[in-house]
mmCIF file of C-alpha atoms in Angstrom:
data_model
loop_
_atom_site.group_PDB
_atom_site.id
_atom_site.type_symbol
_atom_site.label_atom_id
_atom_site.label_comp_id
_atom_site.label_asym_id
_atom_site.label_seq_id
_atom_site.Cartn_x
_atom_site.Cartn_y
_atom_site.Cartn_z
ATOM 1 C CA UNK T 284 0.000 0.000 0.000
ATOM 2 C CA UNK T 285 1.342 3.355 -0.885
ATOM 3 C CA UNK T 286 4.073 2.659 -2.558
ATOM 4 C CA UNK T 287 5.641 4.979 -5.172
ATOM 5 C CA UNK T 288 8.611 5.059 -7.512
ATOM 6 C CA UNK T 289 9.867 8.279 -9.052
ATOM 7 C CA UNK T 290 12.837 6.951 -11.289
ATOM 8 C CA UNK T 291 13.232 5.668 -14.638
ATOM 9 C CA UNK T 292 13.628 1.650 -14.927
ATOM 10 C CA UNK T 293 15.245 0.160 -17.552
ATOM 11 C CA UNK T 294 15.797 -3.757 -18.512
ATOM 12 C CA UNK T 295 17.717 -5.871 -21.088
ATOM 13 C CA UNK T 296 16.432 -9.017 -20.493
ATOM 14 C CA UNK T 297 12.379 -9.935 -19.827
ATOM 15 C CA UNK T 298 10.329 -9.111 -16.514
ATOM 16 C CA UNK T 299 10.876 -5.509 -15.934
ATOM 17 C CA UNK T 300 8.308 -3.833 -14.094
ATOM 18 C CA UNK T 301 7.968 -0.083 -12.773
ATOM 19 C CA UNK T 302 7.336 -1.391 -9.580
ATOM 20 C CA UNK T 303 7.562 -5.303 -9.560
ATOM 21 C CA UNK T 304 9.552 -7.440 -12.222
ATOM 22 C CA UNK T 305 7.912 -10.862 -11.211
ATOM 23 C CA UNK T 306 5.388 -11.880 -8.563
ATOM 24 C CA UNK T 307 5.060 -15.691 -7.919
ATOM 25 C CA UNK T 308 2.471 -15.845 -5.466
ATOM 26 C CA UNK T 309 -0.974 -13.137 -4.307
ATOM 27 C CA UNK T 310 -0.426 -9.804 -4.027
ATOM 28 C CA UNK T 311 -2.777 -6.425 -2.978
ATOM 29 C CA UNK T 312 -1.753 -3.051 -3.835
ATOM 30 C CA UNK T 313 -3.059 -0.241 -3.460
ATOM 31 C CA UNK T 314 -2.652 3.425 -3.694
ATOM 32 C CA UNK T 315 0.778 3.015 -5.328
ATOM 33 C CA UNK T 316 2.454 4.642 -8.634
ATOM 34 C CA UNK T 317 5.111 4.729 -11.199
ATOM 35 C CA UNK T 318 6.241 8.004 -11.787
ATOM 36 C CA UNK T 319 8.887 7.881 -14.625
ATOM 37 C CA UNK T 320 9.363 5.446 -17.938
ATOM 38 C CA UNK T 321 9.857 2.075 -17.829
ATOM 39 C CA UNK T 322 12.030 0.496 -21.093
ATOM 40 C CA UNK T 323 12.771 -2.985 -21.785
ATOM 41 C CA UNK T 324 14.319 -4.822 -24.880
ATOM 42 C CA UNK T 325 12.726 -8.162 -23.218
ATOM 43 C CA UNK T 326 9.562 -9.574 -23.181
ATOM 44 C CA UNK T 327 6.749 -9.108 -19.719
ATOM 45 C CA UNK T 328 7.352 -5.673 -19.637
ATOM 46 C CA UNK T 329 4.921 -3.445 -17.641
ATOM 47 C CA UNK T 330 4.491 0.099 -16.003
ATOM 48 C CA UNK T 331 3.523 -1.347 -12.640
ATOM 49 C CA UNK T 332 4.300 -4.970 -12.701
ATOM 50 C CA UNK T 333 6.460 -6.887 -15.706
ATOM 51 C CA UNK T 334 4.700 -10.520 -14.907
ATOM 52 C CA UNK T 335 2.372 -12.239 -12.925
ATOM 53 C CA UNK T 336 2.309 -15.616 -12.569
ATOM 54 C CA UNK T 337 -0.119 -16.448 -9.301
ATOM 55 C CA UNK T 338 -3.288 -16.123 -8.272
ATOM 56 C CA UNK T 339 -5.636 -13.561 -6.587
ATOM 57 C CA UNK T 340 -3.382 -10.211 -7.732
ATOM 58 C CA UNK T 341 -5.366 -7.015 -7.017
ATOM 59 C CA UNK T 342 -4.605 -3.863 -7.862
ATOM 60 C CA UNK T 343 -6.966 -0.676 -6.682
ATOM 61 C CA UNK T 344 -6.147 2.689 -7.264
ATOM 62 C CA UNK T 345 -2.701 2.094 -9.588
ATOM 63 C CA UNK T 346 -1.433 4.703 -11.322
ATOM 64 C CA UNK T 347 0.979 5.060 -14.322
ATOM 65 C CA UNK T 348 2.615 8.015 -14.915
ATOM 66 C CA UNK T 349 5.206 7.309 -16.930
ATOM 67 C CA UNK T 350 5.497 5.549 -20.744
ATOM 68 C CA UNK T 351 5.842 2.242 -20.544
ATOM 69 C CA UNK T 352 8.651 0.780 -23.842
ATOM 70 C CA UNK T 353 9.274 -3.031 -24.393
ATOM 71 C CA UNK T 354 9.171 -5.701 -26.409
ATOM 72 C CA UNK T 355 6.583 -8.696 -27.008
ATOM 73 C CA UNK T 356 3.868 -8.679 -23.755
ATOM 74 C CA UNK T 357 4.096 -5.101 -22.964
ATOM 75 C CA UNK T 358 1.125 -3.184 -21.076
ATOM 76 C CA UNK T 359 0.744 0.107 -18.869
ATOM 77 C CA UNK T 360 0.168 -1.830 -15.910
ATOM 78 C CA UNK T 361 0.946 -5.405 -16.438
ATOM 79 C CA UNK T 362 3.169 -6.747 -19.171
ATOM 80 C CA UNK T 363 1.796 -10.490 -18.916
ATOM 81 C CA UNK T 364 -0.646 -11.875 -16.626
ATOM 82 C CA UNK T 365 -0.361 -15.943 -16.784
ATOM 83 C CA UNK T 366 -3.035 -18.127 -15.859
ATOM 84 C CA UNK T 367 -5.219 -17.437 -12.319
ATOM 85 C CA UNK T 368 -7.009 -14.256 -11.438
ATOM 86 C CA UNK T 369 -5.991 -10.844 -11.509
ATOM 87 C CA UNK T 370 -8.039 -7.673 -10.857
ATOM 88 C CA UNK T 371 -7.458 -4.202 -11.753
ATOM 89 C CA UNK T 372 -9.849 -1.500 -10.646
ATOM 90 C CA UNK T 373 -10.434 2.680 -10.003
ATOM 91 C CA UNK T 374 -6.417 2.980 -11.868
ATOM 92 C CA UNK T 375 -5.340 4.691 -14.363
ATOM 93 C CA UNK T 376 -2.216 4.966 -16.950
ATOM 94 C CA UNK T 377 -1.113 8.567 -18.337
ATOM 95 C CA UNK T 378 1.863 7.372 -20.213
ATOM 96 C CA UNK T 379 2.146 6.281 -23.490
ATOM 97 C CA UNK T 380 2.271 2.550 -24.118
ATOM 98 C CA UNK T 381 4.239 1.430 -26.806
ATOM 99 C CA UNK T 382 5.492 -2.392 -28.012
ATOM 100 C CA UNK T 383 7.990 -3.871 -30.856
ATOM 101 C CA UNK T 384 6.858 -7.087 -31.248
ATOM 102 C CA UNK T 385 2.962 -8.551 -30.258
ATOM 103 C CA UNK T 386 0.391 -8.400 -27.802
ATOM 104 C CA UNK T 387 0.563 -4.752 -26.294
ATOM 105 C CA UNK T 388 -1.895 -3.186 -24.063
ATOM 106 C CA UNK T 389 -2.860 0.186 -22.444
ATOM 107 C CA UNK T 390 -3.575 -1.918 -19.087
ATOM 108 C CA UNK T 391 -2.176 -5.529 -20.157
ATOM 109 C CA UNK T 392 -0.130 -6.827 -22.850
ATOM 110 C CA UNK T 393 -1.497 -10.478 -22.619
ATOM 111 C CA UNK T 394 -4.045 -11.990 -20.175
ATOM 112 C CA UNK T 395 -3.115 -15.583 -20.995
ATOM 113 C CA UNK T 396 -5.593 -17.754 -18.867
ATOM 114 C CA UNK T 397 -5.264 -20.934 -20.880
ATOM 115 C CA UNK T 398 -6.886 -24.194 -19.173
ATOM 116 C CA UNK T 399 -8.586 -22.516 -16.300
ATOM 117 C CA UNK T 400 -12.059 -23.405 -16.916
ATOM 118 C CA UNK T 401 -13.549 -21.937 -14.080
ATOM 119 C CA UNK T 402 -15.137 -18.452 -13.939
ATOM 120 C CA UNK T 403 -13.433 -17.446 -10.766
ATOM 121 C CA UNK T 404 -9.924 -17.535 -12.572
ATOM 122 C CA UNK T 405 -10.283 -15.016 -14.949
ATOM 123 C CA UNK T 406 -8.670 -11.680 -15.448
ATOM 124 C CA UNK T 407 -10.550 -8.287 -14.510
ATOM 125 C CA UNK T 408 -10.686 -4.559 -15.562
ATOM 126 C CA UNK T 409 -12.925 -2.235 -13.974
ATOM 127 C CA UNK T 410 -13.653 1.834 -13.285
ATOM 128 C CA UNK T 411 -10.800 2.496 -14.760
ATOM 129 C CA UNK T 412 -8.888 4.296 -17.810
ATOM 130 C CA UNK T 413 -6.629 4.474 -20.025
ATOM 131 C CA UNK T 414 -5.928 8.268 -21.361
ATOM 132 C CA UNK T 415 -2.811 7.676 -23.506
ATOM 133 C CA UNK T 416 -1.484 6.259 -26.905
ATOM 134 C CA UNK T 417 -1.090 2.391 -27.622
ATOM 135 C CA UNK T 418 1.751 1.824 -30.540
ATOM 136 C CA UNK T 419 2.609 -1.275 -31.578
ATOM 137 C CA UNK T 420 5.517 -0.556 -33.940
ATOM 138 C CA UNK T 421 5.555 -3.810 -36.049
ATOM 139 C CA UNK T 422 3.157 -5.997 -33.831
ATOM 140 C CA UNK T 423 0.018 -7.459 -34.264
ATOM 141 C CA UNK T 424 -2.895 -8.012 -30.910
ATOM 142 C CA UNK T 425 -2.646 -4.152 -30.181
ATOM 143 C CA UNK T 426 -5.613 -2.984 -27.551
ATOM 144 C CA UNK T 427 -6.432 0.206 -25.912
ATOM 145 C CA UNK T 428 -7.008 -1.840 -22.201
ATOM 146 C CA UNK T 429 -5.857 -5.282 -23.525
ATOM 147 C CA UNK T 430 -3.435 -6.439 -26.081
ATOM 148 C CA UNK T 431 -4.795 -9.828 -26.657
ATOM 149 C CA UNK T 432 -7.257 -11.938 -24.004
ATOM 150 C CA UNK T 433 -7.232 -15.660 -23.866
ATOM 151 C CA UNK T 434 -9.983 -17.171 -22.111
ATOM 152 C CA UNK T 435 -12.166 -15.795 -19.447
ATOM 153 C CA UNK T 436 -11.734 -11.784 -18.976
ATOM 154 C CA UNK T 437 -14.057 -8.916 -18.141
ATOM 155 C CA UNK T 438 -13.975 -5.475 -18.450
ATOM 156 C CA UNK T 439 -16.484 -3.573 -17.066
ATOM 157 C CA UNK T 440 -16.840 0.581 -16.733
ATOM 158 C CA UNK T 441 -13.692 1.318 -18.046
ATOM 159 C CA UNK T 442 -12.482 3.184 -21.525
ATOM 160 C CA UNK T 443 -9.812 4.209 -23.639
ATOM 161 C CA UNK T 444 -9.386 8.074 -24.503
ATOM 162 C CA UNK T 445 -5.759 7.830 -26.465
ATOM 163 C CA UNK T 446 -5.271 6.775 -29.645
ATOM 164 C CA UNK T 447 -4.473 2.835 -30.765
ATOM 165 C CA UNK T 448 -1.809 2.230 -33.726
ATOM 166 C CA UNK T 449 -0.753 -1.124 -34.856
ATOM 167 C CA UNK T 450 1.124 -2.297 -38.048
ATOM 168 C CA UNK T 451 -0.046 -5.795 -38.268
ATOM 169 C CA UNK T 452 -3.663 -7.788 -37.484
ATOM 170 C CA UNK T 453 -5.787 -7.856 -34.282
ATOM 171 C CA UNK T 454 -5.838 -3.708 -33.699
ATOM 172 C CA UNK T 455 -8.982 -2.653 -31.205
ATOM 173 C CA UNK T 456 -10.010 0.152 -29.505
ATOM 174 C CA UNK T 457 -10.302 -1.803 -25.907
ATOM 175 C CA UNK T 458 -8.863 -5.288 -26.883
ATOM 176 C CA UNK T 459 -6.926 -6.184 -29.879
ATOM 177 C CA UNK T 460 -8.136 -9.911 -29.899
ATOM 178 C CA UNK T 461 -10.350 -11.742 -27.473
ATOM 179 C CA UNK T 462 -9.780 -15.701 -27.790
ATOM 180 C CA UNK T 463 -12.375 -16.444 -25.558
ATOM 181 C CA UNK T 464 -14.568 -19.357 -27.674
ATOM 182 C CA UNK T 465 -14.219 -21.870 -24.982
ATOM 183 C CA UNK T 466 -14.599 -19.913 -21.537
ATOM 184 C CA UNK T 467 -17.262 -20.480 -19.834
ATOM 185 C CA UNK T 468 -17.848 -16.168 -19.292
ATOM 186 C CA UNK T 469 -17.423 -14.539 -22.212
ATOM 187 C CA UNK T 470 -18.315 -10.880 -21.501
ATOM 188 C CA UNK T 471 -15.594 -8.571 -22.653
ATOM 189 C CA UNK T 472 -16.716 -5.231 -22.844
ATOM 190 C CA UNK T 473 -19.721 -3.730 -20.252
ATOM 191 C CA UNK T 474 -20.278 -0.031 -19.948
ATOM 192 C CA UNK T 475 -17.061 0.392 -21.817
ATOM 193 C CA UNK T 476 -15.920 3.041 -24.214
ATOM 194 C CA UNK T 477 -13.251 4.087 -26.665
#
């Protein structure tokens, strides 16, 4: 709770994060922000957090002030979230978002929730916003919130104000691709707007 970083971060290698690189295992934060840019040349790179790979992450009142520069699986607040649930709500990212290979998102790069059938592990975006630019310089899955979804995922009262520029398929105003045929939820997108 509370924290805050006011420096630049910059990676080489994958799993840079303004705040957090990795987290193996639940987190809550609240109230906390990234200040300055985050740049990678890796992959999992994120404003707040570069990669999650547990379950029950929240994250309530996040802000990013910063731009956030990477690779593949680059977002304004997460770069990759694998597998469980993850929620984000009431944040915000100020900073430009912008990714050199696929799936990059204003919020997350990639919400990968492959083989988690049930509807509690799923990954979450609520009341919040997104009032930057999304660039995916030669990538394809390129989304406002969400780069590309796989499986269960819901948005809910949240929007996009910045412009969204890809070079390759999947390009969307909230999500650039949601995979979500199979999941048993498949609501992506309530009282939304870009």
């Amino acid at each position: 709770r509370n924290a805050k970083h006011d420096g630049k971060v910059t990676g080489t290698s994958n799993y840079v994060g303004g705040l957090i690189g990795y987290i193996n295992g639940s987190l809550t934060m609240e109230d906390s922000e990234q200040s300055d840019n985050v740049t990678s040349t890796g992959t999992q790179a994120g404003g707040i957090v570069g990669y999650t790979s547990s379950n029950g992450n929240t994250f309530t009142r996040v802000i990013m002030n910063g731009t956030t520069t990477g690779s593949e699986y680059t977002g304004g607040i997460i770069g990759q979230v694998n597998h469980y649930n993850t929620v984000i709500s009431n944040s915000e990212v100020k900073g430009n978002v912008t990714g050199n290979s696929s799936e990059v998102g204003g919020f997350i790069g990639y919400a990968y929730n492959a083989g988690q059938t049930s509807t509690s592990y799923k990954t979450t975006i609520q009341n919040s916003k997104m009032s930057a630019d999304v660039n995916g310089t030669s990538s394809s899955y390129v989304g406002g919130l969400i780069g590309r979804v796989y499986y269960n995922a819901t948005i809910t009262n949240s929007s996009n104000t910045g412009k969204v520029t890809g070079t390759s398929s999947y390009v969307g105003g909230l999500v650039g691709q949601a995979d979500i045929a199979r999941s048993e939820e498949r609501r992506v997108g309530k009282e939304c707007r870009s």
